[in-house]
Coordinates of C-alpha atoms in Angstrom, one line a residue:
X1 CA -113.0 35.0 122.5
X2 CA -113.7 33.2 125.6
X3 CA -111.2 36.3 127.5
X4 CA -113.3 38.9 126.0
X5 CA -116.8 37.1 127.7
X6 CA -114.6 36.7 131.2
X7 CA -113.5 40.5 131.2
X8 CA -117.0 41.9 130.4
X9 CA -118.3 39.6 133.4
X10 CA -115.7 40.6 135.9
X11 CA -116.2 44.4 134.4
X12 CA -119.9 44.3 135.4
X13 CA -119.5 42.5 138.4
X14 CA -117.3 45.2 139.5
X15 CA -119.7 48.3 138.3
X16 CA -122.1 46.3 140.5
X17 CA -119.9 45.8 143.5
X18 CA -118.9 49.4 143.5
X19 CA -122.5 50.6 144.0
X20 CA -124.3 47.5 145.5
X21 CA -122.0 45.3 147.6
X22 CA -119.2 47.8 149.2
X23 CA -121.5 50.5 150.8
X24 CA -123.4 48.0 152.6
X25 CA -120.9 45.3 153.9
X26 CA -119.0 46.4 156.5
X27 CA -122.7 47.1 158.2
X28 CA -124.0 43.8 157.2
X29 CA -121.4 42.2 158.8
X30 CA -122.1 44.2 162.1
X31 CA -125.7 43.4 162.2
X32 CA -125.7 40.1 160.8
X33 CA -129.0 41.0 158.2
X34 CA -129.8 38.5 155.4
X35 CA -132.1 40.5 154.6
X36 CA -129.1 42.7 152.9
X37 CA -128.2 39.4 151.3
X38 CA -131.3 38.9 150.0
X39 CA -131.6 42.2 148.7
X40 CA -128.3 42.4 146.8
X41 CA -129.5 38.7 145.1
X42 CA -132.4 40.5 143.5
X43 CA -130.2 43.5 142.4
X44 CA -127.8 40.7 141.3
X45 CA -130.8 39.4 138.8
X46 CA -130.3 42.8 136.2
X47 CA -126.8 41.0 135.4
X48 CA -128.1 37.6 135.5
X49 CA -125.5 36.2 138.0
X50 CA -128.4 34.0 140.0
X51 CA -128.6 31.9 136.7
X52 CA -124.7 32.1 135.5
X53 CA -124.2 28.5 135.5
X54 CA -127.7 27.6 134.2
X55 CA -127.4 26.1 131.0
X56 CA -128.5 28.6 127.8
X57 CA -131.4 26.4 126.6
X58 CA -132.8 25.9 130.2
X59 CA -133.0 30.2 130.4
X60 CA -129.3 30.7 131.5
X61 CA -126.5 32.1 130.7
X62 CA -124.5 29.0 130.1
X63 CA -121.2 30.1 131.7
X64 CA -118.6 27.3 133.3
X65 CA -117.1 26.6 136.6
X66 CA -114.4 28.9 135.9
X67 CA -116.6 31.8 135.4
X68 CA -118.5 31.2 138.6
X69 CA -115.1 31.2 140.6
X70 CA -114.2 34.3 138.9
X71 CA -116.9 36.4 139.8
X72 CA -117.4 34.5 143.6
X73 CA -113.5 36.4 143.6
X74 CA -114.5 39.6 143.1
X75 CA -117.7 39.1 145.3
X76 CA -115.3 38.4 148.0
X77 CA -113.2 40.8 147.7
X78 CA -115.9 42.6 149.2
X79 CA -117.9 40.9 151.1
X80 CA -116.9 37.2 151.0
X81 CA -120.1 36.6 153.3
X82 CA -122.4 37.4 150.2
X83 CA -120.0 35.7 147.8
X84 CA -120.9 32.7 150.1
X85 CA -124.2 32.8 149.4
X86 CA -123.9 32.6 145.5
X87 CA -120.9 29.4 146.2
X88 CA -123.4 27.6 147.5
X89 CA -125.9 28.3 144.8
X90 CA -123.3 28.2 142.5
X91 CA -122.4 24.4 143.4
X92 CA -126.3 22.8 143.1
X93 CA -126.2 24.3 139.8
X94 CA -122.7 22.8 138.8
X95 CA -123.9 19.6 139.7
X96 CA -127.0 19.9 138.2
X97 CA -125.6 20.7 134.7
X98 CA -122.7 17.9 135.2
X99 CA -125.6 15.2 134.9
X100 CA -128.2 17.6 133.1
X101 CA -130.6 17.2 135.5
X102 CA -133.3 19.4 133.7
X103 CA -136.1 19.2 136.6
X104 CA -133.8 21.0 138.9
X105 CA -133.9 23.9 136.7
X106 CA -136.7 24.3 135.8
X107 CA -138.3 23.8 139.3
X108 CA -135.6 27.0 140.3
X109 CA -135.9 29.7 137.0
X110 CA -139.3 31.9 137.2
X111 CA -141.7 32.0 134.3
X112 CA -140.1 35.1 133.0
X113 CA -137.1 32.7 132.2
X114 CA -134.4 35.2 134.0
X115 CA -134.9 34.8 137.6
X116 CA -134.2 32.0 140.2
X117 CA -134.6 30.9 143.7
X118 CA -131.6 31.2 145.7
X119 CA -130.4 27.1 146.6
X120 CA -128.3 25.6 148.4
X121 CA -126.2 22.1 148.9
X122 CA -125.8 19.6 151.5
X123 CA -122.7 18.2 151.0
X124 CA -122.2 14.5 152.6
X125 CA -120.2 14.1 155.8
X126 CA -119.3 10.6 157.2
X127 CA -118.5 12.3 160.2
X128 CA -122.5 12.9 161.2
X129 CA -124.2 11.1 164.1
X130 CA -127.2 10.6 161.8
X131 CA -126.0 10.5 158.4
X132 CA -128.5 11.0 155.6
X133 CA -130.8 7.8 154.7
X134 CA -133.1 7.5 151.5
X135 CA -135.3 4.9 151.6
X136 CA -138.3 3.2 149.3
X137 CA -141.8 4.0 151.1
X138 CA -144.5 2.6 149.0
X139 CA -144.8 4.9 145.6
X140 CA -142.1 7.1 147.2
X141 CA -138.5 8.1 148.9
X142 CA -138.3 9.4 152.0
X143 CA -135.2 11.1 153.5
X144 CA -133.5 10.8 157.1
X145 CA -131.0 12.1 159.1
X146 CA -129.1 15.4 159.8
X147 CA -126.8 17.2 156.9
X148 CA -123.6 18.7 157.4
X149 CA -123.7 22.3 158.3
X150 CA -125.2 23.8 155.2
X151 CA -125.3 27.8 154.4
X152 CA -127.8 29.9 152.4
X153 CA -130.4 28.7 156.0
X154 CA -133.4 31.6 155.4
X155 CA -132.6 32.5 152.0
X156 CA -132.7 29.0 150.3
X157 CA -136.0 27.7 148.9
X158 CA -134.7 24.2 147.1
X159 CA -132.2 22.1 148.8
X160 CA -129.9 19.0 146.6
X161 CA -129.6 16.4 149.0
X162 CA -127.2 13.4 148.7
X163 CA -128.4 10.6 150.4
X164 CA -127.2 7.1 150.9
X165 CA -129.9 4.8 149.7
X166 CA -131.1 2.7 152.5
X167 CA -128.2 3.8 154.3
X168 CA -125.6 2.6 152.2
X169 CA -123.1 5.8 151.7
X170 CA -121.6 4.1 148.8
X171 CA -125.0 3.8 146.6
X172 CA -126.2 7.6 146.3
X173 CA -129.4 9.3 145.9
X174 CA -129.7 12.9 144.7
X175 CA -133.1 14.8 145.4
X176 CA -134.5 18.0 145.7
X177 CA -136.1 18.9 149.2
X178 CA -138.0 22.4 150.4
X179 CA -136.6 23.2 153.1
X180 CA -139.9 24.3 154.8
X181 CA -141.5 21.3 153.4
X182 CA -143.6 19.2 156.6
X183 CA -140.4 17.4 158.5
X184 CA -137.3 19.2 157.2
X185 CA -136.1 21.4 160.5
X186 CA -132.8 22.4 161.5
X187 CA -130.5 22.8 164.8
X188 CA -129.2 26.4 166.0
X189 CA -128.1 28.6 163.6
X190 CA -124.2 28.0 163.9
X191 CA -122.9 31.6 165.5
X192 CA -119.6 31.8 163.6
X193 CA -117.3 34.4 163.5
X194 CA -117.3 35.1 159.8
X195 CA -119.8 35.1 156.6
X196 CA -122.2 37.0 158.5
X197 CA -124.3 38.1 156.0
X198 CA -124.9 34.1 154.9
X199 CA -126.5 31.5 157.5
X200 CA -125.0 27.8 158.0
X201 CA -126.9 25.7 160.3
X202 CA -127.2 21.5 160.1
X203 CA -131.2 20.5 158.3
X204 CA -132.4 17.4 160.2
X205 CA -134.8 15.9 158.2
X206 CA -137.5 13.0 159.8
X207 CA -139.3 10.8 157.8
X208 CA -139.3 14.0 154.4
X209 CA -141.4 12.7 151.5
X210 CA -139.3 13.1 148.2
X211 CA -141.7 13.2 145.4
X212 CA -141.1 11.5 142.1
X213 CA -140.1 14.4 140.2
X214 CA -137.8 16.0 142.9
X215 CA -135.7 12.7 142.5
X216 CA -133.0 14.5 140.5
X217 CA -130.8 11.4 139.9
X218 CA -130.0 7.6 141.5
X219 CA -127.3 5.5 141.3
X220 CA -123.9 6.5 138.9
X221 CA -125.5 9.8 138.2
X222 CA -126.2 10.6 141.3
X223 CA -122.6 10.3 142.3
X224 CA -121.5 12.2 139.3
X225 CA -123.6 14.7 140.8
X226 CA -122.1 14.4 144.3
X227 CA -118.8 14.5 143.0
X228 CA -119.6 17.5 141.1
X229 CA -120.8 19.5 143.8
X230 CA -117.7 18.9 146.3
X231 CA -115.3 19.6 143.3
X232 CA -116.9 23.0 142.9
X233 CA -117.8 23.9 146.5
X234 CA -114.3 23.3 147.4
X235 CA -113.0 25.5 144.4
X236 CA -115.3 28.0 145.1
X237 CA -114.2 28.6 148.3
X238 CA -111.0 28.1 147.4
X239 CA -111.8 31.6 145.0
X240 CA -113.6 33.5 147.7
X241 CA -110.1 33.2 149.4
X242 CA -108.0 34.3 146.8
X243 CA -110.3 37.5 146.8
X244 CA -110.2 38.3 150.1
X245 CA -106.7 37.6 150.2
X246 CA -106.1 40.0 147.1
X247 CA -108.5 42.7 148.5
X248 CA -106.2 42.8 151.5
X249 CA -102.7 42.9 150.1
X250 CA -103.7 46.1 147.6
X251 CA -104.7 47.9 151.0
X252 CA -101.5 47.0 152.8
X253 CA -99.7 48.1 149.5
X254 CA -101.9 51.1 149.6
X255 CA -101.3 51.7 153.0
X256 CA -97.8 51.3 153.2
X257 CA -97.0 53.7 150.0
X258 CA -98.6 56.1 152.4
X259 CA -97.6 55.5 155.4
X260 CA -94.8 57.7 156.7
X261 CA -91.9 56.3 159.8
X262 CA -88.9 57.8 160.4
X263 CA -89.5 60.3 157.0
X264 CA -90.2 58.1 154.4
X265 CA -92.9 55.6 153.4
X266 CA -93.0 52.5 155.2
X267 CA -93.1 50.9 151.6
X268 CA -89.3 51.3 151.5
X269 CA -88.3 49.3 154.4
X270 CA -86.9 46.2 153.1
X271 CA -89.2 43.9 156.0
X272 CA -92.4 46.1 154.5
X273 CA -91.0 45.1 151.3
X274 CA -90.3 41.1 152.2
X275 CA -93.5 40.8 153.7
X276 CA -95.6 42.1 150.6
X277 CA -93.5 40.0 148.3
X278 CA -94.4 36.8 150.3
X279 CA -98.0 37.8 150.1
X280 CA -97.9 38.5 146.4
X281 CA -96.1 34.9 145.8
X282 CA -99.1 33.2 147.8
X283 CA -101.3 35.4 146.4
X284 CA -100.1 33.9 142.9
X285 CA -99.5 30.3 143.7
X286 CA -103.2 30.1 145.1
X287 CA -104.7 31.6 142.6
X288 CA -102.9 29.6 139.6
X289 CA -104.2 26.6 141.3
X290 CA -107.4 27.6 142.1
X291 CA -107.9 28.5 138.0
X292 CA -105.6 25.2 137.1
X293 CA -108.6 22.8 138.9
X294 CA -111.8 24.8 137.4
X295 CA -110.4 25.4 134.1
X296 CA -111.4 22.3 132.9
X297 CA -110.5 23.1 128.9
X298 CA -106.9 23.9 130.0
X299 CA -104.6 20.8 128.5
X300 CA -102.7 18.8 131.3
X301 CA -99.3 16.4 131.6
X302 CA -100.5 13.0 132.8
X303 CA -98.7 13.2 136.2
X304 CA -101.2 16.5 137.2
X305 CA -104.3 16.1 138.4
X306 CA -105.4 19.1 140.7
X307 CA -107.0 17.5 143.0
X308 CA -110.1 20.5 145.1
X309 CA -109.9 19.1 149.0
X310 CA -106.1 20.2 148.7
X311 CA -106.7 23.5 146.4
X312 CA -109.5 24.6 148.9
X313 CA -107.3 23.8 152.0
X314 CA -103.6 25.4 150.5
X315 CA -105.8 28.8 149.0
X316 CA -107.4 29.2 152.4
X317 CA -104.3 28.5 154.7
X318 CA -101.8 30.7 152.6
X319 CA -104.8 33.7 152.1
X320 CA -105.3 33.9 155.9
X321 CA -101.3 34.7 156.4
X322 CA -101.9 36.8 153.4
X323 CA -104.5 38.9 155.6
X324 CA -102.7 38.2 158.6
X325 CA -99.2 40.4 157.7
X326 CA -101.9 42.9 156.2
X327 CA -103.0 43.2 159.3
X328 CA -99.4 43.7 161.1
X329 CA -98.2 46.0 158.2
X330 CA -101.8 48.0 159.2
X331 CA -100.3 48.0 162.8
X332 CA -103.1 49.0 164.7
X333 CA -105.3 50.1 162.3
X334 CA -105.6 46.8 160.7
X335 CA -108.1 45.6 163.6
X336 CA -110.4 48.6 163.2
X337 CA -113.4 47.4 161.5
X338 CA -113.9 50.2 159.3
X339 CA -110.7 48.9 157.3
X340 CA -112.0 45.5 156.7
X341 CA -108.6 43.5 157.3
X342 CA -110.4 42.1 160.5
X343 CA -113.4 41.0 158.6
X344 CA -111.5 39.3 156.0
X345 CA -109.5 37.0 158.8
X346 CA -112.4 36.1 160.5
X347 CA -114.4 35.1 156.8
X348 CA -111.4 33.3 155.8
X349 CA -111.1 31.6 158.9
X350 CA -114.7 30.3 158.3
X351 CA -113.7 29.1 154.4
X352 CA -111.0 26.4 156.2
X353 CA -114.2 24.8 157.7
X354 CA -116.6 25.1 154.9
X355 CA -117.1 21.7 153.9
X356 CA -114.6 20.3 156.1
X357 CA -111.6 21.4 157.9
X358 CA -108.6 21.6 155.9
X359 CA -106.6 19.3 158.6
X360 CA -109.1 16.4 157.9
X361 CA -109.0 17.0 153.8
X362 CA -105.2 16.4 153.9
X363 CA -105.6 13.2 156.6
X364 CA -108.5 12.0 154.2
X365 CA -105.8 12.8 151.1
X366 CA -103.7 9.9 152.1
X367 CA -105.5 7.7 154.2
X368 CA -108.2 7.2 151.6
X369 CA -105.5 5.8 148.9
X370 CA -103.8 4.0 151.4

């Protein structure tokens, strides 16, 4: 039952990607334009994808993690800038419904029950010169400090913020914050090479009054939350990967079925041949455990636990040399912009730092347990 809901996602998604998302991407990326991201979000609404993970009696559609990482897959396999723009929205949401935090939905679905703001996450960095504080202020909390670089800048209109209370990284705070709200303001917009279409720039926040109903949760909940959030940032991305990795191995496929050397296609070289097989075995192993961590449902042995700081850092390290011998099998043509290949290494090459870098994830791995 639950195949037949996935397939008639992924089946719109597509009808939606074919006449939305492809004949404006390659441009968007040029220019840089959220206002094209903007614009594909509200087209996005006719197939409720702004409120997928929004639970059904909230105005939803009640879907899980796994369905948001299938359809951020086919987003990227596009335009993995735009997909980025739902992850992040995607992730508040997740964390949201893991400690049914009802105010945060309701503050982001319209009165006609269908529609939602576009939000955003700032994930917690101990790595920040200011990390985020939350402190007591007579009736009310108040938040300081600077995020880690956050995406969805511009488009966002509700922020979750974790925050160590009083400073303490180990005692959390989860609140809602506007980020044009008096005392929220943000550094330069961080000019990287890929995602164009989506924004990521650090919030600094002085002295932000956190009213008592955009407290979203304190204490255990709050790191539920927290948890939440990384565990499906980090497999989100991890999905966004896999689809640009996919979208580039069918065009060097393509390309080599096609490509003629020496009177026949290139396909029928045995190093053509190697090279697609090794893509197509990372292209499978990354994507079985990118579905292994978000399908929650699915039954485990007691020595597996998929763990999302290494899924998001093995998915995005074995889809960039996916799109890297797409590029060489492309020969020349693969740096030409029209063909995409070259987008897709520089988006990917933003996913390893989306959160944080995939060398400090696997330091963290084992120097945490140690």
């Amino acid at each position: 039952m639950k195949s037949n809901i996935y397939e008639g996602i992924l089946s719109e998604c597509d009808r939606f990607i074919r006449k939305e998302v492809l004949p404006c991407a390659l441009e968007a990326d040029l220019s840089a334009d959220k206002n094209t991201a903007r614009q594909l979000w509200d087209k996005s609404g006719g197939l409720d994808l702004p409120v997928l993970l929004v639970p059904e009696d909230l105005g939803g559609a009640g879907m899980n993690l796994l369905a948001g990482a299938l359809v951020l897959e086919r987003l990227a396999s596009a335009c993995a800038g735009f997909a980025s723009v739902f992850a992040c929205h995607f992730a508040a949401c997740a964390a949201a419904a893991s400690a049914g935090a009802k105010s945060w939905f309701s503050y982001l679905i319209g009165p006609d029950g269908r529609q939602s703001l576009i939000t955003s996450v700032c994930l917690p960095s101990t790595r920040e010169e200011k990390p985020l504080s939350c402190i007591s202020e007579n009736d009310h909390l108040v938040v300081s400090g600077t995020s880690s670089f956050t995406g969805n800048d511009g488009l966002a209109g509700a922020v979750m913020v974790f925050a160590g209370k009083n400073g303490n990284p180990d005692d959390t705070v989860a609140v809602r914050i506007d980020p044009t709200a008096a005392g929220v303001g943000r550094e330069e917009p961080l000019r990287l090479p890929g995602l164009k279409m989506n924004a990521f720039t650090r919030l600094v926040f002085n002295h932000v009054r956190v009213e008592a109903d955009a407290v979203l949760a304190t204490g255990e909940e709050a790191e539920k939350m927290k948890h939440s959030a990384e565990t499906a940032f980090y497999g989100f991305v991890a999905a966004m990967a896999m689809g640009c990795a996919r979208s580039a191995f069918h065009k060097a496929k393509d390309y080599a079925g096609q490509r003629y050397q020496f009177k026949q296609t290139i396909i029928l070289h045995q190093e053509i041949q190697r090279l697609l097989g090794n893509m197509q075995m990372k292209l499978n192993t990354g994507t079985a455990a990118c579905l292994d961590l978000l399908d929650v449902e699915k039954w485990r042995p007691a020595f597996h636990d998929p763990e999302a700081p290494l899924v998001k850092a093995f998915c995005t390290d074995a889809a960039l040399e996916i799109v890297i011998d797409a590029i060489q099998i492309h020969g020349g043509y693969g740096y030409m912009h029209e063909y995409g290949l070259e987008k897709a290494m520089r988006d990917i090459k933003v996913l390893q730092v989306l959160g944080e870098t995939n060398p400090y994830l696997l330091v963290h791995h084992i120097s945490d347990k140690l």
